[in-house]
Coordinates of C-alpha atoms and ligand atoms in Angstrom, one line a residue:
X24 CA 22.3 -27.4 -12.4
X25 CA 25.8 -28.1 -12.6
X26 CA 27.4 -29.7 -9.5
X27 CA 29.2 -26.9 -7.0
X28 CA 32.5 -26.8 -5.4
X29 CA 32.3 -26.6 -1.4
X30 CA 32.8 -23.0 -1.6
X31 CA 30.7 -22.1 -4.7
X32 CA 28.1 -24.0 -2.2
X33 CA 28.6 -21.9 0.8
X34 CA 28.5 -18.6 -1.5
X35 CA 25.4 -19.5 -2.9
X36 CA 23.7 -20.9 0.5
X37 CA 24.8 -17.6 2.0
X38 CA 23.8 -15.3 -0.4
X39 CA 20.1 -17.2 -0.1
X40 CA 19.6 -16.0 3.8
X41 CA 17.6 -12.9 2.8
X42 CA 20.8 -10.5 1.8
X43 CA 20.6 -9.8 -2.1
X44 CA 22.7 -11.7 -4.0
X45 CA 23.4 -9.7 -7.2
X46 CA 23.7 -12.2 -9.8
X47 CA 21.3 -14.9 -10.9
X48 CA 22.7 -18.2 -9.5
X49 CA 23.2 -19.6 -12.6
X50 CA 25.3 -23.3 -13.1
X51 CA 28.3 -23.8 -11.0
X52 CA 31.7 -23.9 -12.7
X53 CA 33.4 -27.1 -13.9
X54 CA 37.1 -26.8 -15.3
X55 CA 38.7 -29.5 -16.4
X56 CA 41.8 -28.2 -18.1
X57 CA 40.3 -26.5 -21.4
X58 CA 37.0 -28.3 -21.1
X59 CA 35.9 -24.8 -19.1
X60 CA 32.0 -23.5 -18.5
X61 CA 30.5 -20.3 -18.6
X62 CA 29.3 -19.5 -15.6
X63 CA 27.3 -16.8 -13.4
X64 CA 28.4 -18.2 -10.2
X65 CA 29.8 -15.9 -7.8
X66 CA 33.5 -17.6 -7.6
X67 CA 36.0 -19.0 -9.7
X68 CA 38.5 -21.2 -8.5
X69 CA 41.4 -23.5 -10.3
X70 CA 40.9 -26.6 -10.9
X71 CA 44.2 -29.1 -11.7
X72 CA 46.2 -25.8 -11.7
X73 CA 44.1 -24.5 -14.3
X74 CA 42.0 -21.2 -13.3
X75 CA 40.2 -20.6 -16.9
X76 CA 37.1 -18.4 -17.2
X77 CA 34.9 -16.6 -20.1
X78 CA 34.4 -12.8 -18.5
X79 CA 32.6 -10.1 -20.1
X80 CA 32.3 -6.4 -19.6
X81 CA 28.9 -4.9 -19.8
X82 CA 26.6 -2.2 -18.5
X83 CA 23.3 -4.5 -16.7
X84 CA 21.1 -4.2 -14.7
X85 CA 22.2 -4.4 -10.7
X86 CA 20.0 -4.1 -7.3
X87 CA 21.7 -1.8 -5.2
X88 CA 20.0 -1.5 -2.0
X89 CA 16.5 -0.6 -2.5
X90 CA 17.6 1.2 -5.9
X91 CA 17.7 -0.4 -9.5
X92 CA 20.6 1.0 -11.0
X93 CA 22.5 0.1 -14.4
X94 CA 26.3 -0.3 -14.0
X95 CA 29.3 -1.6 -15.2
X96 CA 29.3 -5.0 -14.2
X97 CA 31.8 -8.1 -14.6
X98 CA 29.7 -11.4 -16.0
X99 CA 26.7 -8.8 -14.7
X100 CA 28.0 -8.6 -11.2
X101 CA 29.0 -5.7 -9.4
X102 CA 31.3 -6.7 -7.1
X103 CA 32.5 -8.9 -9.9
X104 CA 33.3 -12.9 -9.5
X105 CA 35.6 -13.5 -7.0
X106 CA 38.5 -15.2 -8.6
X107 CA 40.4 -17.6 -6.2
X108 CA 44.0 -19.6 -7.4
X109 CA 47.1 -21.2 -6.0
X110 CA 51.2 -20.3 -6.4
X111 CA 52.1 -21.8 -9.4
X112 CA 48.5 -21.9 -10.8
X113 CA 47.9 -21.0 -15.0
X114 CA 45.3 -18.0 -15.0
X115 CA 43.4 -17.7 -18.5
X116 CA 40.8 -15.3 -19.4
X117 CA 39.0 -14.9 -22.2
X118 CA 37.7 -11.4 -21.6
X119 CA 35.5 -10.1 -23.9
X120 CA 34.7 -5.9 -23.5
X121 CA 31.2 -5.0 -24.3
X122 CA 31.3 -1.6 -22.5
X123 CA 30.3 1.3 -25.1
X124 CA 34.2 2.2 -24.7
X125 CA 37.7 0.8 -24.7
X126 CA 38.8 -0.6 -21.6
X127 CA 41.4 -3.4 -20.3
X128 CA 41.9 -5.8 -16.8
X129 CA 44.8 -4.4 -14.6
X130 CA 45.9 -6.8 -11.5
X131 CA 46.6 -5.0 -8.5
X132 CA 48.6 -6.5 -6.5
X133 CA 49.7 -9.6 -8.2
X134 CA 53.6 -10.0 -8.8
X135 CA 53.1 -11.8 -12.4
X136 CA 54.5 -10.2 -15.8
X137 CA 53.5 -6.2 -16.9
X138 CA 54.1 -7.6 -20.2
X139 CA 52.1 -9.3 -23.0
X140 CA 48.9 -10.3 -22.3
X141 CA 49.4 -10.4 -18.4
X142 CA 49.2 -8.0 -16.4
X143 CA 49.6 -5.3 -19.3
X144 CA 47.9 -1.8 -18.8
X145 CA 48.9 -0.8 -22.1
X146 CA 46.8 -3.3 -23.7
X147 CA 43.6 -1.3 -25.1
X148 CA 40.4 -3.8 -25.8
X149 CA 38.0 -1.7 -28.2
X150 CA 34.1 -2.4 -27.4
X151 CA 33.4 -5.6 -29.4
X152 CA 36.8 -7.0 -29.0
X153 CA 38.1 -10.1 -27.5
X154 CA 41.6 -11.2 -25.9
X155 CA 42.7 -14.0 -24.0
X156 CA 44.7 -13.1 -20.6
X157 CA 47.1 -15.7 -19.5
X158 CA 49.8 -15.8 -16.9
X159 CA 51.6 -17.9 -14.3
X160 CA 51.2 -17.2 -10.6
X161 CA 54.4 -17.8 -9.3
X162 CA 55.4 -20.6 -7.8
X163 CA 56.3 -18.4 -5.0
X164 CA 53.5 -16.0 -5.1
X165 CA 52.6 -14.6 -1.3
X166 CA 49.2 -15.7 -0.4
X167 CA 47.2 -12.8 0.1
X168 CA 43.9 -10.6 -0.9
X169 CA 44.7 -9.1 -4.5
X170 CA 42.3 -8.1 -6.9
X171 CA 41.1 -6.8 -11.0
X172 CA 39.7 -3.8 -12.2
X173 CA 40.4 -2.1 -15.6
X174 CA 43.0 0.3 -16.4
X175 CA 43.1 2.2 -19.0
X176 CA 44.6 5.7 -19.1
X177 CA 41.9 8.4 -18.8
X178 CA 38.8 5.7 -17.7
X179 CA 39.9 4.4 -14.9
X180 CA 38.2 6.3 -12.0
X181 CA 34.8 6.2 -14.4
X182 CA 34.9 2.4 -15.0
X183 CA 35.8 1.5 -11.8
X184 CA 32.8 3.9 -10.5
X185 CA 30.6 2.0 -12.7
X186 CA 31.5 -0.8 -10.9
X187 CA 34.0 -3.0 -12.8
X188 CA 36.0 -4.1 -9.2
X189 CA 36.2 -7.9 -8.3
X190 CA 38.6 -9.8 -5.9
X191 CA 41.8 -12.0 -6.6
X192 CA 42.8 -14.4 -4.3
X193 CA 45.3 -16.3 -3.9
X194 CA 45.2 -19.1 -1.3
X195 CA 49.0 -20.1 0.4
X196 CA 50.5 -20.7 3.8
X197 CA 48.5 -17.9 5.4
X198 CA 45.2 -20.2 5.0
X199 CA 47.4 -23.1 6.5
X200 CA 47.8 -21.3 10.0
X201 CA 45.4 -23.4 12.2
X202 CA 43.5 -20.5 13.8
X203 CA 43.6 -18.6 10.1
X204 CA 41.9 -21.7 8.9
X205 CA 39.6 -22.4 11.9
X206 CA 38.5 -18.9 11.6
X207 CA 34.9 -18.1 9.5
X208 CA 36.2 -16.3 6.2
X209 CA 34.4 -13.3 4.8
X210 CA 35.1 -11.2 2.4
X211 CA 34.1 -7.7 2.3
X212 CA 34.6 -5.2 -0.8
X213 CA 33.9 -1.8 -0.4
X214 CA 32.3 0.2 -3.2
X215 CA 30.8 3.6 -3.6
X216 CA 28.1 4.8 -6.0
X217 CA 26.3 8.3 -7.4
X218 CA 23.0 7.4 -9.6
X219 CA 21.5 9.7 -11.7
X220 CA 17.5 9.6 -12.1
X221 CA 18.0 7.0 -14.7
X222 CA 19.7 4.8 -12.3
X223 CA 23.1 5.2 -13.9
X224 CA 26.5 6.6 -12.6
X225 CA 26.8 10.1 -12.7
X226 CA 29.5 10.8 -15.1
X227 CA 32.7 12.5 -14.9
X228 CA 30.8 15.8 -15.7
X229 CA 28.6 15.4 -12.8
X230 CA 30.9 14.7 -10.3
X231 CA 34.0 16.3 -8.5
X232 CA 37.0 14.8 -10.3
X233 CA 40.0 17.1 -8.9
X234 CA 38.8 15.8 -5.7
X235 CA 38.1 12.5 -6.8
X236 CA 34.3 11.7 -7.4
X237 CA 32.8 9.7 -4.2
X238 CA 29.1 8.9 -3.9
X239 CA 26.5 8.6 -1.0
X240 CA 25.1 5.1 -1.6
X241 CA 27.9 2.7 0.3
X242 CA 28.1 -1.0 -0.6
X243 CA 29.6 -3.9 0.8
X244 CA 29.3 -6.3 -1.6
X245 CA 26.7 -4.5 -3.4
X246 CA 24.5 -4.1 -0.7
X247 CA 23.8 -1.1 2.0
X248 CA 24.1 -2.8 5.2
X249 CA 24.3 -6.1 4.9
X250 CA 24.9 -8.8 8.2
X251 CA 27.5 -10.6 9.3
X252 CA 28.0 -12.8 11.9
X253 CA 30.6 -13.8 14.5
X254 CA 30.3 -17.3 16.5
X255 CA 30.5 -16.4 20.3
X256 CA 33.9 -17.3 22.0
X257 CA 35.1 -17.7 18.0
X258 CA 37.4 -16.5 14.9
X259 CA 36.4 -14.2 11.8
X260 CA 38.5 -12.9 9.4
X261 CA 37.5 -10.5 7.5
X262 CA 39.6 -9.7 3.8
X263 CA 38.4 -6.2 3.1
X264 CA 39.2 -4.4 -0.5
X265 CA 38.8 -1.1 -0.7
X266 CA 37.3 -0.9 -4.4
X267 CA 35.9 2.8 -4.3
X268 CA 38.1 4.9 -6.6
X269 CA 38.6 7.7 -3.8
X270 CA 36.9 7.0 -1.2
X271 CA 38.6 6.6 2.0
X272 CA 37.4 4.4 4.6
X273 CA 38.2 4.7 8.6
X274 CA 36.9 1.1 10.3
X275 CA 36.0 0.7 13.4
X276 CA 33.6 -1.9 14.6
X277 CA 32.0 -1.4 17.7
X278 CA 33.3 -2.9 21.0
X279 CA 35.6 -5.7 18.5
X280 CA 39.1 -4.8 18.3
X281 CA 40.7 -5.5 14.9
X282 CA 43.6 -8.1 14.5
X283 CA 45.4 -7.0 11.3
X284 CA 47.5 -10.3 10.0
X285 CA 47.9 -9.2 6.5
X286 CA 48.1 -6.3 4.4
X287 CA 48.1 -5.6 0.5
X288 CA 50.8 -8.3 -0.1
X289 CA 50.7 -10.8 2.5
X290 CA 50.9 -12.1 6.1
X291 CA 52.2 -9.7 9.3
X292 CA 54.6 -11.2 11.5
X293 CA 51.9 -11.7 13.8
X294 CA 48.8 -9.9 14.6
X295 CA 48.4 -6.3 15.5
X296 CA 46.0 -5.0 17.7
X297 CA 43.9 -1.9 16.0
X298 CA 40.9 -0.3 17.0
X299 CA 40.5 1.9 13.9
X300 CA 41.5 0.8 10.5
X301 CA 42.4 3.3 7.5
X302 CA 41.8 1.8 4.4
X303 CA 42.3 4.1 1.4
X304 CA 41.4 3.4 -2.6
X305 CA 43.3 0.1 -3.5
X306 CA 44.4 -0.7 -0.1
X307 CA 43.3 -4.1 1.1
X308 CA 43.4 -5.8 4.8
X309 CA 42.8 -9.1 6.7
X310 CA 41.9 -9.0 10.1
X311 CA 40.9 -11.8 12.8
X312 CA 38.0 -10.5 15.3
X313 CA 36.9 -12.0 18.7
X314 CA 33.6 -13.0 19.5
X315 CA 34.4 -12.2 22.7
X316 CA 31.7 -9.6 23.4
X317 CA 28.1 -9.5 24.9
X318 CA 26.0 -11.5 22.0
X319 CA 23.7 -8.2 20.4
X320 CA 24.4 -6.7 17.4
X321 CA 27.5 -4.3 16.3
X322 CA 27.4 -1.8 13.5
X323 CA 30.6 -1.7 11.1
X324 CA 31.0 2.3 10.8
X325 CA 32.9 4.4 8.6
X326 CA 34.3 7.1 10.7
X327 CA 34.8 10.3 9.3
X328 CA 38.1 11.2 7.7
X329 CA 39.0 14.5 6.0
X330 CA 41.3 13.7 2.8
X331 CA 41.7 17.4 2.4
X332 CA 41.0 19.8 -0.7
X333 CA 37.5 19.3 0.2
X334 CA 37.4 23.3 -0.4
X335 CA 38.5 23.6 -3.9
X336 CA 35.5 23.4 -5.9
X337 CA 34.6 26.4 -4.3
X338 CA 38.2 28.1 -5.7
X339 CA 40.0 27.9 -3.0
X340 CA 42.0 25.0 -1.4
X341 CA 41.0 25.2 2.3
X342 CA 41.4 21.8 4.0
X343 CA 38.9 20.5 6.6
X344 CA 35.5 22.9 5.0
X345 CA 33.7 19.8 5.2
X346 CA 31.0 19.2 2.7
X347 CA 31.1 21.0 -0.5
X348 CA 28.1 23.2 -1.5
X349 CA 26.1 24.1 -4.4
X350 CA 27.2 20.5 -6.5
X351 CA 23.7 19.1 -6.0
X352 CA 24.6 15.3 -5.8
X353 CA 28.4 15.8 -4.8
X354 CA 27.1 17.9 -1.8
X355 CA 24.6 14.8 -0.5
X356 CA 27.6 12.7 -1.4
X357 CA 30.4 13.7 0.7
X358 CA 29.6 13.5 4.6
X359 CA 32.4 14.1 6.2
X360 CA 30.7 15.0 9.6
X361 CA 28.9 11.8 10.5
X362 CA 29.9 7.9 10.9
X363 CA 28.0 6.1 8.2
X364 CA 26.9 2.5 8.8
X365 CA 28.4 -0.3 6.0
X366 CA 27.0 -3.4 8.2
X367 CA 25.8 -4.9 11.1
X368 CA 27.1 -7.7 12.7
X369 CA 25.0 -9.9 15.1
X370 CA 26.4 -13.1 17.1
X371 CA 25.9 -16.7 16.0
X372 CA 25.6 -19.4 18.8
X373 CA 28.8 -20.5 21.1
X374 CA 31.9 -22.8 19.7
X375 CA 34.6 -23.8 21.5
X376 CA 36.9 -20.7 22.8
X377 CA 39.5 -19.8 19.6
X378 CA 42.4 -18.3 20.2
X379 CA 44.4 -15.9 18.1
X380 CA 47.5 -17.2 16.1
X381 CA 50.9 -15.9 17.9
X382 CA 52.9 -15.9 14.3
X383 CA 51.5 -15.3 11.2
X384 CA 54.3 -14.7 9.2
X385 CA 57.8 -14.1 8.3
X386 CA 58.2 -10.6 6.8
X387 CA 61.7 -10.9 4.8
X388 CA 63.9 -8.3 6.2
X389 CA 65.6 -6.3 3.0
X390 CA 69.1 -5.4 2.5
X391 CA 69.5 -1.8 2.3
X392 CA 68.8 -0.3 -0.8
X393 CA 71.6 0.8 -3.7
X394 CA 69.7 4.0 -5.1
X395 CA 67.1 6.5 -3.4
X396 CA 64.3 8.1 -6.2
X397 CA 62.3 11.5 -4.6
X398 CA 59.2 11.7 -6.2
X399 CA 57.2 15.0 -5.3
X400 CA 53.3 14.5 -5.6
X401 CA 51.4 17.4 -6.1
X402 CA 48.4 19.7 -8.7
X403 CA 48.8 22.8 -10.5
X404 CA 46.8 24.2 -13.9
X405 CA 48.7 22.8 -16.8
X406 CA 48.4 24.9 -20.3
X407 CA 45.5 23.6 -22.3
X408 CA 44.5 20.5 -19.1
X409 CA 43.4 22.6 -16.8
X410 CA 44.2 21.1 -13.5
X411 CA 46.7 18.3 -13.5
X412 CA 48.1 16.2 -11.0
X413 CA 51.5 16.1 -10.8
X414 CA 54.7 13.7 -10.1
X415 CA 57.6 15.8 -10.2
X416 CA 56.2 18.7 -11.3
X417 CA 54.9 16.7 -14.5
X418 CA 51.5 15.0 -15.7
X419 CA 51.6 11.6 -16.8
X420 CA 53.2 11.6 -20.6
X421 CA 52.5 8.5 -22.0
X422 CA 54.9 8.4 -24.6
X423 CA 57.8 8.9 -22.4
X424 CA 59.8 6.9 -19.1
X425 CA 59.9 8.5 -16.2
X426 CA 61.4 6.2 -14.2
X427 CA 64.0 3.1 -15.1
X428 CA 65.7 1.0 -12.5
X429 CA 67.0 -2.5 -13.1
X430 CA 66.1 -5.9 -11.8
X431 CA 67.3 -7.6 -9.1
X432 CA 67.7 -4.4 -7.5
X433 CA 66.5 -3.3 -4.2
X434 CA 65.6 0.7 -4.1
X435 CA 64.4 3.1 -1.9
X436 CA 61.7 5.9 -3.1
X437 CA 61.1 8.8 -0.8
X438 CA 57.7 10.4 -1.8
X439 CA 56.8 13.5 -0.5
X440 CA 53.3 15.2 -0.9
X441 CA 53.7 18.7 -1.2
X442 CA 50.3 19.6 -2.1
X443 CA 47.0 20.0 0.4
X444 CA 44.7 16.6 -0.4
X445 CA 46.3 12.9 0.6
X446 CA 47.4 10.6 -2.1
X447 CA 47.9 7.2 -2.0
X448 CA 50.7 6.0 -3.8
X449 CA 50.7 2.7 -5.6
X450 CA 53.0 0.6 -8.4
X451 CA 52.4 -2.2 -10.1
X452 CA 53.7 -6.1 -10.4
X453 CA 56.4 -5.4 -7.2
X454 CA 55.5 -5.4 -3.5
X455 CA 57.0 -2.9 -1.2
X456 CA 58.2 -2.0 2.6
X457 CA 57.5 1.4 4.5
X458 CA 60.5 2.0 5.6
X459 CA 59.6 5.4 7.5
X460 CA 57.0 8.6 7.9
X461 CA 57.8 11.7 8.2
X462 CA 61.5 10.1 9.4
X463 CA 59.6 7.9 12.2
X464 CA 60.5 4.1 11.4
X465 CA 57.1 2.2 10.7
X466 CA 56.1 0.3 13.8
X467 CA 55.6 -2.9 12.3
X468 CA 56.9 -4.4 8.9
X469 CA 55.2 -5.7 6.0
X470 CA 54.1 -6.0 2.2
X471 CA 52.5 -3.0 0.5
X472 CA 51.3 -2.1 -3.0
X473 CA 49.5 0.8 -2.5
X474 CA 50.7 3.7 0.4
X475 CA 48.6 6.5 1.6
X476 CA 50.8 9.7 1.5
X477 CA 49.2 13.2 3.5
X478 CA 49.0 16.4 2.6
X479 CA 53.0 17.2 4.0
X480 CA 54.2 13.9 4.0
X481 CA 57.2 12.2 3.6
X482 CA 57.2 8.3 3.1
X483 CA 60.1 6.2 2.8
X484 CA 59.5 2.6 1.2
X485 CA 62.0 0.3 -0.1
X486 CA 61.1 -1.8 -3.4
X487 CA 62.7 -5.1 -4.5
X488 CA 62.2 -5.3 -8.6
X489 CA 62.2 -9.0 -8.9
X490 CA 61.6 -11.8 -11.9
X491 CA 60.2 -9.6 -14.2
X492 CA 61.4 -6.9 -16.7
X493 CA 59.4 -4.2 -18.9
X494 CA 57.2 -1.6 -18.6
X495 CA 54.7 -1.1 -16.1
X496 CA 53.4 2.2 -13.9
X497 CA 53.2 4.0 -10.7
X498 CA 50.1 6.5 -9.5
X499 CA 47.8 8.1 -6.8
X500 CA 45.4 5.1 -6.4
X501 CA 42.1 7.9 -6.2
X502 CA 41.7 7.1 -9.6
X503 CA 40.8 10.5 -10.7
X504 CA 43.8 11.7 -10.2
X505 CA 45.7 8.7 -11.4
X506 CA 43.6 9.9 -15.3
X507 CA 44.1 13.2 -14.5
X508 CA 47.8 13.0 -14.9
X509 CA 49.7 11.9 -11.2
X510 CA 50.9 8.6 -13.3
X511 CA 54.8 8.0 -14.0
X512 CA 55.8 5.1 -16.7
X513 CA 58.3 2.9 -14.9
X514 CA 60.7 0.2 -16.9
X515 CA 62.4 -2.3 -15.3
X516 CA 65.4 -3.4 -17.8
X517 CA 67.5 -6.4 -17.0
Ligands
C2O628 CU1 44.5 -0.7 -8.6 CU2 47.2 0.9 -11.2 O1 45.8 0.1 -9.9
CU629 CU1 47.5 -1.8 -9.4
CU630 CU1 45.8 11.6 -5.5

């Protein structure tokens, strides 16, 4: 065996206290420039500016929970290696796709090129094939929780189902702040499964793809109900991903207040004080949490949350039914009655009383924007689709642009949701600001990628399109609908 990093180490010696690590812990990962390793371990992080890894796509073998069930898997993990680099860093992957279909590697979050063979989601990788990914983080890249999952057109929510979800990270100034770094880092990704007898994901046929398929066995890093801990008197921070391709999750962890200090793109001012957190599909958070309870164990819940068009298998469109009927798995599936459990979290022994950081952050203020875009989210049956899911009253063309704008540009979108489920909104390789709700400013600023839009909303964000040019996308992030046809082509021109 290879010799480990520090934190391939503490991954591995974690993963050994009785929770189920999902891969086999194979040889650790040395990567000195090209003279890289395969390797199994769970995390991947640059060396000399240099993060370079082999990954491959393939259905295996996974334990999830107590079940044996055959997924999609990243280098046979599900969640997939946890990928970790610096501003500035060279990323290279040699991705290799030996799925039974096409596929491709999308990176959410990540404000690198949408061209070549970055972050391209019109690159299509048939099963068999090879390609080498390679791209520049920024020298000024926000540190933050981003992450990778594939991407192409009419797959996505059925890939990502399967599995094929694994985190990003990029480490900055936010992991400088004395009581961020002080703090006890975990990582939590979020996933959602439906097996058939067999052990494998339903498929798209089985499930309830206008509402976006969701499944009753819930994951946090591919196990049900794993522990955590938090040091009395001490600091956690949790850096949740919300990996499920609709699945919305409202957090609350009993008697611990959340501290929000980051959202999809990067660092808060300074912390905000929530007691609930809604995290919908794409969305990602880091919060700090106390140990300042009694020592006994907490239960991580997911608190019900009604998305709306929970009705319309039925034919009709009613919001707030509640469970479906008469869709044998989907109907065990969706429980949107009950809180569900994703963890429990005991107390470790007392440290030294940690306080919570004052400032974060600096959230740039933006200069008013020179152009407003409405985009109007909604369904409706489409000749020979069936049901589509519309932007402006269109599905997703591929062969055309829906949107241009030019770079160096700061522009306000105003999307409204005129149909009865929620959508959350998301674009590609540029970082945004909500600007307002429904008209009512946003209480606090920061960096979004991905927006959750209601059923009658109107949200107002304002985007800077900055350093790169060419074609990316925009789309509901419950990935269903995103293949379905709520998608717009967006070009950035110089
Ligand atoms: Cu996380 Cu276009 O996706
Ligand atoms: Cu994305
Ligand atoms: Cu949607």
């Amino acid at each position: 065996m290879q010799k480990l990093n520090r934190r391939q180490f503490l991954v591995l010696s974690a993963s050994s206290t009785g929770a189920v690590l999902l891969s086999q812990c194979g040889r650790g990962q040395s990567q000195e420039n090209n003279d890289y390793k395969r390797s199994l371990a769970p995390v991947y992080t640059s060396q000399n500016n240099l993060l370079e890894l082999d990954l491959e796509a393939s259905s295996r073998p996974v334990q999830l929970g107590t079940q044996q069930a055959d997924l999609l898997t990243y280098n046979g993990q599900v969640p997939a290696p946890r990928l970790e680099a610096k501003p500035g860093d060279r990323v290279r992957i040699h991705f290799i796709n030996n799925l039974a279909k096409p596929t491709n590697l999308h990176y959410h979050g990540l404000h690198i090129p949408p061209t070549g063979n970055a972050d391209n989601v019109f690159l299509h990788i048939s099963p068999g094939e090879k390609l080498t990914y390679e791209f520049v983080i920024p020298d000024n890249h926000p540190a933050g929780t981003f992450w990778y999952h594939p991407h192409l057109h009419g797959l996505v929510a059925e890939q990502v189902f399967g599995g094929l979800a694994g985190l990003f990270i990029v480490r900055g100034e936010l992991d400088e702040i004395p009581e961020v770094k002080a703090a006890k880092e975990e990582f939590l990704v979020l996933q959602d499964f439906a097996l058939d007898e067999q052990g494998k994901p339903l498929s798209s046929a089985q499930m309830s793809i206008m509402t976006g398929r969701e499944g009753n066995i819930l994951t946090v890093n591919g196990q049900t109900n794993p522990r955590f801990s938090i040091p009395k008197n001490g600091l956690v921070r949790w850096r949740i991903l919300n990996a499920s391709p609709s699945r919305f999750y409202q957090l609350s962890l009993e008697n611990h207040p959340f501290y929000l200090i980051a959202t999809d793109g990067g660092a808060l001012d300074k912390p905000v004080k929530m007691s609930e957190l809604l995290l919908t599909p794409g969305e990602r958070v880091e919060v700090l949490i106390r140990g300042d309870a009694e020592p006994r164990e907490y239960r991580l819940l997911n608190l019900p949350y009604d998305r709306g068009g929970m009705g319309m298998m039925g034919g009709g469109m009613m919001r707030g039914r509640g469970m479906m009927r008469g869709r044998g798995m989907m109907g065990r599936s969706l429980n949107r009655q009950t809180p569900m459990v994703l963890a429990t979290v005991s107390y470790d022994a007392a440290v030294e009383p940690m306080a919570l950081p004052t400032a974060v952050s600096t959230v740039e203020v933006l200069p008013e924007s020179q152009q407003i875009r409405r985009f109007q989210l909604n369904h409706g049956m489409t000749p020979g689709m069936g049901m589509a899911f519309l932007i402006n009253g269109q599905p997703y063309q591929s062969d055309l642009i829906q949107t241009q704008v030019n770079l160096n540009r700061v522009e306000d979108w105003e999307i409204t949701n005129t149909g009865v489920m929620d959508h959350p909104f998301h674009l590609h390789i540029n970082s945004f600001q909500v600007i307002s709700r429904n008209g009512q400013p946003e209480p606090y600023r920061s960096w979004k990628d991905t927006i959750l839009v209601r059923a009658g909303e109107t949200v107002r964000i304002r985007i800077p399109f900055r350093d790169f040019t060419g074609k990316t996308v925009y789309h509901c992030h419950i990935l269903d609908h995103e293949d379905l046809g709520m998608m717009g082509n967006l070009v950035i021109d110089s």
